[in-house]
Coordinates of C-alpha atoms in Angstrom, one line a residue:
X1 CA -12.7 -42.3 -52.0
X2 CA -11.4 -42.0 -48.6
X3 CA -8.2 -41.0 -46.8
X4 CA -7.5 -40.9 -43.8
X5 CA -5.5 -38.6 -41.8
X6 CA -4.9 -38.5 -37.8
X7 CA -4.4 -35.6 -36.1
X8 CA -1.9 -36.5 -34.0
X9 CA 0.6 -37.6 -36.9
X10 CA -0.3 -34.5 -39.3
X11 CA 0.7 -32.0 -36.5
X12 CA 4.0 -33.6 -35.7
X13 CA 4.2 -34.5 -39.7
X14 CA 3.6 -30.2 -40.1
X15 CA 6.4 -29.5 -37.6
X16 CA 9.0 -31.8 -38.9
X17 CA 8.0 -30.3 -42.3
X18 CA 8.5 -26.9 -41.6
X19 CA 11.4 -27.3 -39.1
X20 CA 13.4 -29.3 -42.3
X21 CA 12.6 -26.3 -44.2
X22 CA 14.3 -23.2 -43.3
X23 CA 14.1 -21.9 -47.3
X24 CA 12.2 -22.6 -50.3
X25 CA 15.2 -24.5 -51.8
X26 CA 15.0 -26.9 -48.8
X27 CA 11.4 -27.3 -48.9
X28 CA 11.4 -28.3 -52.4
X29 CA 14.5 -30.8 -51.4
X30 CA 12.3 -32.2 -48.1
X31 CA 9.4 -32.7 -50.1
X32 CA 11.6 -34.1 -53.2
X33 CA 12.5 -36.3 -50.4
X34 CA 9.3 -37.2 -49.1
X35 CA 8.2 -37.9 -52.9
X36 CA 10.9 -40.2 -53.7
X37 CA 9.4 -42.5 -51.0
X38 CA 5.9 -42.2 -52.5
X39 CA 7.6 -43.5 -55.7
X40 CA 7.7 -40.6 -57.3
X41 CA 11.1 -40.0 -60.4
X42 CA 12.2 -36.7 -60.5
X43 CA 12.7 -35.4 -63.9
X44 CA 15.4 -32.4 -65.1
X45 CA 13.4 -29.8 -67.5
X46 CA 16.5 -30.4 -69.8
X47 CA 15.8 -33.9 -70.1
X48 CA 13.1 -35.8 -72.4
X49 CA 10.2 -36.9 -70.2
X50 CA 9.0 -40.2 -70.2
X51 CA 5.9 -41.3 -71.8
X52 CA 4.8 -44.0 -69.7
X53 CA 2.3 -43.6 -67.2
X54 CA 4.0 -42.6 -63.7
X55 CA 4.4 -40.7 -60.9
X56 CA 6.6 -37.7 -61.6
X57 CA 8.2 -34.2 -60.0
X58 CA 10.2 -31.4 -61.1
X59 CA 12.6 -28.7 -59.5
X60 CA 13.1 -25.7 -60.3
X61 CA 14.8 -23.8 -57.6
X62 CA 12.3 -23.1 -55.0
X63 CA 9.5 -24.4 -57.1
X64 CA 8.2 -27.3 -57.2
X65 CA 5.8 -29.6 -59.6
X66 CA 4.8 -33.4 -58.7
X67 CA 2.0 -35.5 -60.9
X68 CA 1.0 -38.7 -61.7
X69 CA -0.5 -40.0 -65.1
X70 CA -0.9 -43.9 -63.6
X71 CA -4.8 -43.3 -64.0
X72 CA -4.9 -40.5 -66.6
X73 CA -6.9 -41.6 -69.8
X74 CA -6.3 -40.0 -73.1
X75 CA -3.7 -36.9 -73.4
X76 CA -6.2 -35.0 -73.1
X77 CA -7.8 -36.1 -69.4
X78 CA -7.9 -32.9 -67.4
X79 CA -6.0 -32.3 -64.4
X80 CA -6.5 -31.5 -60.4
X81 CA -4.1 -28.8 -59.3
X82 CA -3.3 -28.1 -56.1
X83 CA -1.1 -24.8 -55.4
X84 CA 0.6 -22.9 -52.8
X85 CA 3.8 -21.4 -52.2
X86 CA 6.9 -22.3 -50.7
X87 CA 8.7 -18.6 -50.0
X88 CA 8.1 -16.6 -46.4
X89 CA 8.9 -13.4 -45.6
X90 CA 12.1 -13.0 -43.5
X91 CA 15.4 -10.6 -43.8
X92 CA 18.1 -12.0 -46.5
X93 CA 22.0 -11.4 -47.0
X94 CA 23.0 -8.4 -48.8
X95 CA 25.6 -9.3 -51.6
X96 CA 28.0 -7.2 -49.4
X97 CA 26.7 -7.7 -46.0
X98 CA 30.2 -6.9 -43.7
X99 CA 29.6 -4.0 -41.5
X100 CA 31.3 -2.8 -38.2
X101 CA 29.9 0.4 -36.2
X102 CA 30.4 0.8 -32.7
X103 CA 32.7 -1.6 -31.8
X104 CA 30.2 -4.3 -33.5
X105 CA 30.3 -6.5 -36.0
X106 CA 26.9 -6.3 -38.4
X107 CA 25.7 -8.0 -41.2
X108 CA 23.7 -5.8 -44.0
X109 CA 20.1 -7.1 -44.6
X110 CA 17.3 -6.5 -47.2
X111 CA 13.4 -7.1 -45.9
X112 CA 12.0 -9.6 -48.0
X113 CA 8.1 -9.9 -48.4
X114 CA 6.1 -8.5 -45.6
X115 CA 7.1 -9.1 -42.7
X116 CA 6.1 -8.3 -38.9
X117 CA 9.9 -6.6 -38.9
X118 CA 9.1 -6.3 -34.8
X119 CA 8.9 -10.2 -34.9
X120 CA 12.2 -10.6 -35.9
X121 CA 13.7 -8.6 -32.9
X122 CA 15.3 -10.2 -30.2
X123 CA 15.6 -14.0 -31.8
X124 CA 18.0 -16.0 -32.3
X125 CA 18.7 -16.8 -36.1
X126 CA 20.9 -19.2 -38.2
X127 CA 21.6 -19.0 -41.9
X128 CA 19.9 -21.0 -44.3
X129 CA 19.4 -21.2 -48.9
X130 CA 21.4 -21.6 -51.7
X131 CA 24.8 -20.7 -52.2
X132 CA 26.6 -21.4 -56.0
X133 CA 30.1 -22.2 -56.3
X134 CA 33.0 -23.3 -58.7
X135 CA 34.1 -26.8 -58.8
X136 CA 35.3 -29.0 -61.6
X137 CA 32.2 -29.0 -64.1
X138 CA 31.8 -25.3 -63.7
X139 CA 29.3 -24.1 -61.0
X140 CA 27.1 -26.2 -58.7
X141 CA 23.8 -25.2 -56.5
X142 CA 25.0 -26.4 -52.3
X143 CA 22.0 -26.2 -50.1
X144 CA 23.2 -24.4 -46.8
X145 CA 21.9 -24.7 -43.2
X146 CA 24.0 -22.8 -40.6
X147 CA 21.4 -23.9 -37.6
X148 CA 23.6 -22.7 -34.8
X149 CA 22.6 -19.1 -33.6
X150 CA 24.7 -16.9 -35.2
X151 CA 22.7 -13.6 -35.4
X152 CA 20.3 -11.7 -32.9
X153 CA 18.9 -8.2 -34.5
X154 CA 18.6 -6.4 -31.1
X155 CA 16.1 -4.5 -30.1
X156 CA 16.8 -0.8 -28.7
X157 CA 16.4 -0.9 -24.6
X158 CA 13.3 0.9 -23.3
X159 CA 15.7 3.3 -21.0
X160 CA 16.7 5.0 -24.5
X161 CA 13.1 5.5 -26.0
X162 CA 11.3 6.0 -22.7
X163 CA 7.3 7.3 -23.2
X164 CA 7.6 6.0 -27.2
X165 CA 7.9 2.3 -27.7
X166 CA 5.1 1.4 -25.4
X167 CA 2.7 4.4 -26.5
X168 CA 3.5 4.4 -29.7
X169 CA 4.7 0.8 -30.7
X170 CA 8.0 -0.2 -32.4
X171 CA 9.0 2.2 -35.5
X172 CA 12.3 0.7 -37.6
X173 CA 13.7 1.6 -40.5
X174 CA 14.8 -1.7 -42.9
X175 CA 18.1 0.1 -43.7
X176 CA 19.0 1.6 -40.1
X177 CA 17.4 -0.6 -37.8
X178 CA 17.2 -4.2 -39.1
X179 CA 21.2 -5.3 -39.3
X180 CA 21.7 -8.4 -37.0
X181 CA 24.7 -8.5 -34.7
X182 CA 27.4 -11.3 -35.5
X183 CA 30.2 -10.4 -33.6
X184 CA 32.0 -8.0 -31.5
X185 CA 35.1 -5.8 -33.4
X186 CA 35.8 -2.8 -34.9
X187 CA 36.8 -4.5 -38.5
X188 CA 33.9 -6.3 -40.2
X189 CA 33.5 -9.9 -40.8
X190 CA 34.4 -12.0 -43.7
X191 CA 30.9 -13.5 -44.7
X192 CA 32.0 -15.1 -47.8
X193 CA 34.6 -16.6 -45.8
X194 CA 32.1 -17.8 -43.5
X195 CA 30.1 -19.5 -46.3
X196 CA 33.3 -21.1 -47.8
X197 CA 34.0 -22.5 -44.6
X198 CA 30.5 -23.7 -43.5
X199 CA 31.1 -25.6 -47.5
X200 CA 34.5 -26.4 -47.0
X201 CA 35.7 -24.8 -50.6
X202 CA 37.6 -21.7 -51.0
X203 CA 36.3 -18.3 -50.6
X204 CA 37.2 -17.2 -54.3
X205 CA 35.2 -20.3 -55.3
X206 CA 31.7 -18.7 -53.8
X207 CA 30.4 -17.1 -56.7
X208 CA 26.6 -16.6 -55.5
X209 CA 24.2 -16.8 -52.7
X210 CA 20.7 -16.6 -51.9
X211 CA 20.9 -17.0 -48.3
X212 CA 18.0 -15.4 -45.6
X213 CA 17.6 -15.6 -41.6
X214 CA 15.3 -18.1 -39.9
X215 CA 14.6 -18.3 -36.5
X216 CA 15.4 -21.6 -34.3
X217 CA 12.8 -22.0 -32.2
X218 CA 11.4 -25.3 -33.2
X219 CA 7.7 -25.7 -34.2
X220 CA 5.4 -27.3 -31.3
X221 CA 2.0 -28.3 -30.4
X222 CA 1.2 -25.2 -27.7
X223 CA -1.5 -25.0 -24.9
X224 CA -3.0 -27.2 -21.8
X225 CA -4.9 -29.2 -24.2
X226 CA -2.0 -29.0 -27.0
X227 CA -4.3 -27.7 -29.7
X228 CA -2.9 -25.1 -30.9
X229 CA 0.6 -25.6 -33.0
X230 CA 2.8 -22.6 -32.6
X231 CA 6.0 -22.5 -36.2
X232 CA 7.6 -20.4 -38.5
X233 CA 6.5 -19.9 -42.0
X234 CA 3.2 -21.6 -41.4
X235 CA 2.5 -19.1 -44.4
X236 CA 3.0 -20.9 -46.5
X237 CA 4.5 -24.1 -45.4
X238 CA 1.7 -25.7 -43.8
X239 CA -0.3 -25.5 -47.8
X240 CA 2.7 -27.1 -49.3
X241 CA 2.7 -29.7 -46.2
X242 CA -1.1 -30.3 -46.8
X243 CA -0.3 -30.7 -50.5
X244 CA 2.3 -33.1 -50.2
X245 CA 0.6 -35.5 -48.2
X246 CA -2.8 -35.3 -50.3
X247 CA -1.2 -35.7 -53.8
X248 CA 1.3 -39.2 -52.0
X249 CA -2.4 -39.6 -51.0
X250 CA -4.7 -39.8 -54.0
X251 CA -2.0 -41.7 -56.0
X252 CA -2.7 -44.5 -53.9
X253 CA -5.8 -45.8 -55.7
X254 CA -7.4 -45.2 -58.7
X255 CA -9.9 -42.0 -59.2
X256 CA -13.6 -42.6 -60.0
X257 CA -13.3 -40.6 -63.3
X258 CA -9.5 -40.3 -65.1
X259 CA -7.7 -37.0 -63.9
X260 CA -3.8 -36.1 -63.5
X261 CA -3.1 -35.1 -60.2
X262 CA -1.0 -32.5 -59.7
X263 CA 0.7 -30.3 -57.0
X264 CA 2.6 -26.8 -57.3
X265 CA 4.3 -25.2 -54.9
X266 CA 5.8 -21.7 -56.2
X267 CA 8.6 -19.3 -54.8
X268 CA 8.3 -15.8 -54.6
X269 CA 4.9 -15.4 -53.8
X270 CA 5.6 -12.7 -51.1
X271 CA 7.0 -10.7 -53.4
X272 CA 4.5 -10.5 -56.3
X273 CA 5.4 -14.4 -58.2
X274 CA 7.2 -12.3 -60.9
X275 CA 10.4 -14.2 -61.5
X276 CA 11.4 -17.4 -63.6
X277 CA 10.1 -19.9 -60.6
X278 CA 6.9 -17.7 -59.6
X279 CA 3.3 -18.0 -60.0
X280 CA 3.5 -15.5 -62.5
X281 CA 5.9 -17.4 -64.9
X282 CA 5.7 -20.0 -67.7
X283 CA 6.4 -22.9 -65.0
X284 CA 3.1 -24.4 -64.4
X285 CA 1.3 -24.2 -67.7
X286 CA 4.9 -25.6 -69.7
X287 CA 4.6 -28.6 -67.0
X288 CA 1.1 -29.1 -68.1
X289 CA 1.9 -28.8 -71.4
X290 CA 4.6 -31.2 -71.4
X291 CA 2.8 -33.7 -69.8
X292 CA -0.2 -33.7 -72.6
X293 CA 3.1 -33.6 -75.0
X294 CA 4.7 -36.7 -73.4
X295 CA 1.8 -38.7 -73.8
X296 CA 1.5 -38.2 -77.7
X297 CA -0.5 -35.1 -77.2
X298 CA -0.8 -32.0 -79.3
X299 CA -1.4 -28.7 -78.1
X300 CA -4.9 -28.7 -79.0
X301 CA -5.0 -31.9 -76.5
X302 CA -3.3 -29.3 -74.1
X303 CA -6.3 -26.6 -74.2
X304 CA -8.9 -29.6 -74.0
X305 CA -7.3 -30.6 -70.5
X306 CA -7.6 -27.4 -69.3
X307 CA -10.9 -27.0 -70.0
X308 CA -12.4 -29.0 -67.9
X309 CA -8.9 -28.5 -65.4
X310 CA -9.9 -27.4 -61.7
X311 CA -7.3 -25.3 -60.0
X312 CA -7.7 -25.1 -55.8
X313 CA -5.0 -22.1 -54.4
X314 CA -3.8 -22.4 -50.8
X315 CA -2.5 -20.1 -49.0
X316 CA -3.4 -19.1 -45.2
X317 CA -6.4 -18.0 -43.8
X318 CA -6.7 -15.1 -41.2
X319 CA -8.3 -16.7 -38.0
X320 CA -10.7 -14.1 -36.1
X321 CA -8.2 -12.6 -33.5
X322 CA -9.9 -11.9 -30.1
X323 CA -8.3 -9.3 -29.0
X324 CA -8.9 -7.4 -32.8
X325 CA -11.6 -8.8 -33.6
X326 CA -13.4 -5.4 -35.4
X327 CA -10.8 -5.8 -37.9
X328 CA -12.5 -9.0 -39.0
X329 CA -16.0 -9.3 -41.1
X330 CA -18.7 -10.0 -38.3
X331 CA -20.5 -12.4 -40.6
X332 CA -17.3 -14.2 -41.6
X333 CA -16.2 -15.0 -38.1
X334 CA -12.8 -17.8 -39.2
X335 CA -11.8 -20.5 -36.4
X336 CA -8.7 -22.5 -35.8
X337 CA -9.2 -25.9 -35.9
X338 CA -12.4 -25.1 -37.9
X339 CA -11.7 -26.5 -40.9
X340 CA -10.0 -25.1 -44.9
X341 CA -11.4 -22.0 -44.9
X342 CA -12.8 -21.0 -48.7
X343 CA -11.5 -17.4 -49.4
X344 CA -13.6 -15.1 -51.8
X345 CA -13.2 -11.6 -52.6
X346 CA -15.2 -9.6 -55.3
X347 CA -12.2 -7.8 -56.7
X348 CA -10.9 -10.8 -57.8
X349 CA -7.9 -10.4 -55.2
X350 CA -8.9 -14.3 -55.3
X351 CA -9.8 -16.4 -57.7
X352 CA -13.0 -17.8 -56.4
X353 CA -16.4 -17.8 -58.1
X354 CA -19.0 -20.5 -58.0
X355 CA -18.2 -22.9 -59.6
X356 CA -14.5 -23.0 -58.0
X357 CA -16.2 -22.6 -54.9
X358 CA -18.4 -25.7 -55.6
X359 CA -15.9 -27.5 -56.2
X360 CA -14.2 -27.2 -53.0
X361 CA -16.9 -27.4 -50.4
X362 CA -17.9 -31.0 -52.2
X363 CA -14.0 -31.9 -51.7
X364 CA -14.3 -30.6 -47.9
X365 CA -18.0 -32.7 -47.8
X366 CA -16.4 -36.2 -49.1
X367 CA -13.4 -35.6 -46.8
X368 CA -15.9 -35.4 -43.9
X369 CA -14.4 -31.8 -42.6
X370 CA -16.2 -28.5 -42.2
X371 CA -15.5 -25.9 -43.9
X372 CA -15.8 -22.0 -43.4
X373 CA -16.0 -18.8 -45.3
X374 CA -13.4 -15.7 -45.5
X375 CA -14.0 -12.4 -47.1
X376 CA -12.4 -9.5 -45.9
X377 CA -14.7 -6.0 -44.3
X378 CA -15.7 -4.1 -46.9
X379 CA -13.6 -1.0 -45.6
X380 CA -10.3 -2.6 -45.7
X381 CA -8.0 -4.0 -48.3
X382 CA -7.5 -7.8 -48.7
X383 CA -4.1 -9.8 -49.4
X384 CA -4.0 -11.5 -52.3
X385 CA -2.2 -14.7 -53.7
X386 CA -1.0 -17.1 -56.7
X387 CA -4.9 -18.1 -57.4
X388 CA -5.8 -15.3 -60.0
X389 CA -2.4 -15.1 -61.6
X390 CA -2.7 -18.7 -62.3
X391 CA -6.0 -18.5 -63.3
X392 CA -5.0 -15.9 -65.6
X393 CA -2.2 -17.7 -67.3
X394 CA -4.2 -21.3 -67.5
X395 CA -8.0 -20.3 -68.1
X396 CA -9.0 -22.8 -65.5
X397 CA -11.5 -22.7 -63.0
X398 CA -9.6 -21.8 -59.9
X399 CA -10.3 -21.6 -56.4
X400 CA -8.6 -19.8 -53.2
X401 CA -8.6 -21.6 -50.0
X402 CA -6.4 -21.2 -46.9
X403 CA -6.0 -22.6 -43.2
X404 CA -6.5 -20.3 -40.5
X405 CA -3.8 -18.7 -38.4
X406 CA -3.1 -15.4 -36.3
X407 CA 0.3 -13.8 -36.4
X408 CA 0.4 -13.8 -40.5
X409 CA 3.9 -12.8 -41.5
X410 CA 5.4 -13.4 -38.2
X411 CA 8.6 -14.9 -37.4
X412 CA 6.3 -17.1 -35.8
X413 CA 3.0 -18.1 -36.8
X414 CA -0.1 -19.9 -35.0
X415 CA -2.3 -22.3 -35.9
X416 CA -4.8 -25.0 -34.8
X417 CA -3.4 -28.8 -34.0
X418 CA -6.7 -30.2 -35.4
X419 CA -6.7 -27.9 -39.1
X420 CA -3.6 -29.9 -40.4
X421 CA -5.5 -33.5 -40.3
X422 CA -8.4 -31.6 -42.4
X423 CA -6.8 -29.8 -44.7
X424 CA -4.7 -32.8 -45.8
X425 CA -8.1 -34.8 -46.2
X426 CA -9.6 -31.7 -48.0
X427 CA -7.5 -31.5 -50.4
X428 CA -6.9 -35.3 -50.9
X429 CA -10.7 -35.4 -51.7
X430 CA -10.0 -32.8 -54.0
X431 CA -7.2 -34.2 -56.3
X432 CA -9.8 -37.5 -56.4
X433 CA -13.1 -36.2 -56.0
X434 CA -15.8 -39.0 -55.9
X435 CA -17.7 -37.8 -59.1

């Protein structure tokens, strides 16, 4: 079956993607959004799911899981997953944040993920997640964007570390180093207050908040030729992009053979997936499960679907950087706008074995798209991701696949203008492969 995807509109569709998703809990609510006009129903897990055949998402905070059974046959008709996470590693609000030293207002901040903390220097942030309040039925989730810049973490002037920073490269410590700037006074701010006003509710009604820094610069096509694409949280964003668009994709027609489409995107991944929402939880197998269940399945229906269930993990790749490039495997050489790159490691730090892999390249051959090869040199350690933890929990046959990109864990991220086109078509191919 083919789809078709245009360079041109996947790059802008990436960058309007990512820019409308300054937090997990606003990517799953842009892509809820961007499902709803694929004719997709969103479903509460409280709520009895419908039997009849359909197209179909969930919510779980920062998580995410969209299907369709329109072509599925029996309960028991395995399923094409499609994974990748939705979480990026930035600095997030303290509980108590308000600080003042040195005449300066300060905001307390704690690292999330892994981030390139000298990235984050010198940027203008806004505010941006979830913040729970009070109201008449009790508490409520409110989605928060403060897009304005309203925080710079600033960096300490060369005159006052001369002979070190340029020698010996940027050293900060998260607790001493890392609080962004918000305001000039010798009392602290009212951040709560801020929040309650930014939600127009009172400040004793803000009960909660998961609230993090992003910067502002908008994402855009970069170069003379305008093939590179230059964003934030590429990692992961640009999987859960490529996602989306396959999965509205292969609903579009019927599959060759009956299979369930389905796409995840997790939260948490940067810090280890162990949480309610994460790769490492109950989510995705009790969505599977309670699809076979809705369909007058049993759970011995359940374990037959995963049998013969194919699992493809995406997370980004690490392009070849030219001006490191012994820190890359010489025989592995990874290029932007190269094509999904398959990612294999022997330590199982991915998922990938042969038959996974198999399963991918003929995705990436019926697309049309090349594909490359990633393993990391045998003398360093390699990154991992949700494709063995979700192999783990389902017993399917997954695969781990990325896009590449330099700058990983950056405030800001690079990748090729060509790779979004092909990974969309990669892994539309893959939740309807031709045989």
């Amino acid at each position: 079956m083919a789809h078709t995807f245009e360079t041109d509109a996947e790059a802008a569709g990436l960058c309007a993607f990512v820019d409308a998703s300054p937090s997990p809990f606003h990517a799953c609510a842009e892509a809820g959004v961007r499902l709803d006009a694929s004719g997709f129903t969103n479903l509460d897990e409280t709520d009895q799911w419908p039997s009849e055949p359909g197209r179909y998402y969930t919510v779980r905070g920062g998580s995410l899981v969209a299907w369709s059974t329109e072509y599925a046959g029996g309960p028991a008709t395995p399923y094409r997953v499609v994974g990748a996470h939705t979480d990026s590693p930035n600095l997030r609000i303290k509980p108590h944040p308000d600080l003042s030293r040195a005449g300066w207002r300060l905001l307390g901040v704690e690292v999330y993920g892994g981030p390139l903390l000298n990235s984050w220097l010198d940027r203008d942030l806004g505010l941006s997640g979830r913040v729970v309040v009070r109201d008449t039925d009790g508490v409520a989730e409110r989605l928060l964007v403060v897009g304005d810049p309203v925080l710079r973490v600033a960096q300490l002037a060369i005159h006052l570390d001369r002979g070190n920073i340029n020698e010996d490269g940027v050293k900060l410590n998260p607790q001493q180093h890392l609080s962004p700037i918000w305001g000039v006074g010798t009392e602290p701010g009212d951040f709560q207050a801020m929040l309650a006003d930014t939600l127009e509710c009172e400040r004793e009604d803000v009960l909660g908040w998961d609230i993090m820094t992003h910067d502002l610069t908008p994402s855009r096509r970069i170069g003379p030729d305008r093939e590179l694409l230059a964003a934030p949280r590429l990692d992961n964003l640009a999987t859960s992009y490529a996602g989306l668009r396959a999965l509205t994709s292969a609903v579009a027609e019927a599959p060759v053979t009956p299979r369930v489409p389905v796409l995840v995107l997790f939260d948490h991944e940067e810090n280890g997936s162990m949480s309610e929402r994460g790769a490492f939880s109950t989510l995705l197998p009790a969505v599977l499960e309670r699809i076979v269940l809705a369909r007058g399945g049993g759970r011995a229906d359940y374990f037959r679907a995963l049998a013969g269930t194919v699992i493809a993990s995406g997370d980004m790749a690490h392009a070849t950087h030219p001006n490191y490039a012994d820190r890359h495997e010489p025989q592995h050489q990874i290029a932007v706008n190269g094509g999904p790159v398959l990612k294999i490691n022997n330590k199982l730090r991915y998922a990938t074995d042969g038959v996974g892999a198999a399963a991918f390249m003929m995705a990436c051959e019926q697309a049309g798209v090349p594909v490359q090869t990633f393993v990391s040199r045998s003398d360093l350690p390699c990154g991992s991701t949700v494709g063995p933890m979700t192999a783990a929990l389902t017993g399917a046959t997954t695969v781990d696949f990325g896009a590449a990109t330099l700058s990983m864990h950056s405030a800001r991220e690079l990748c090729g203008a060509l790779d979004p086109a092909m990974y969309a078509g990669a892994l539309a191919a893959f939740l309807s492969p031709a045989i």
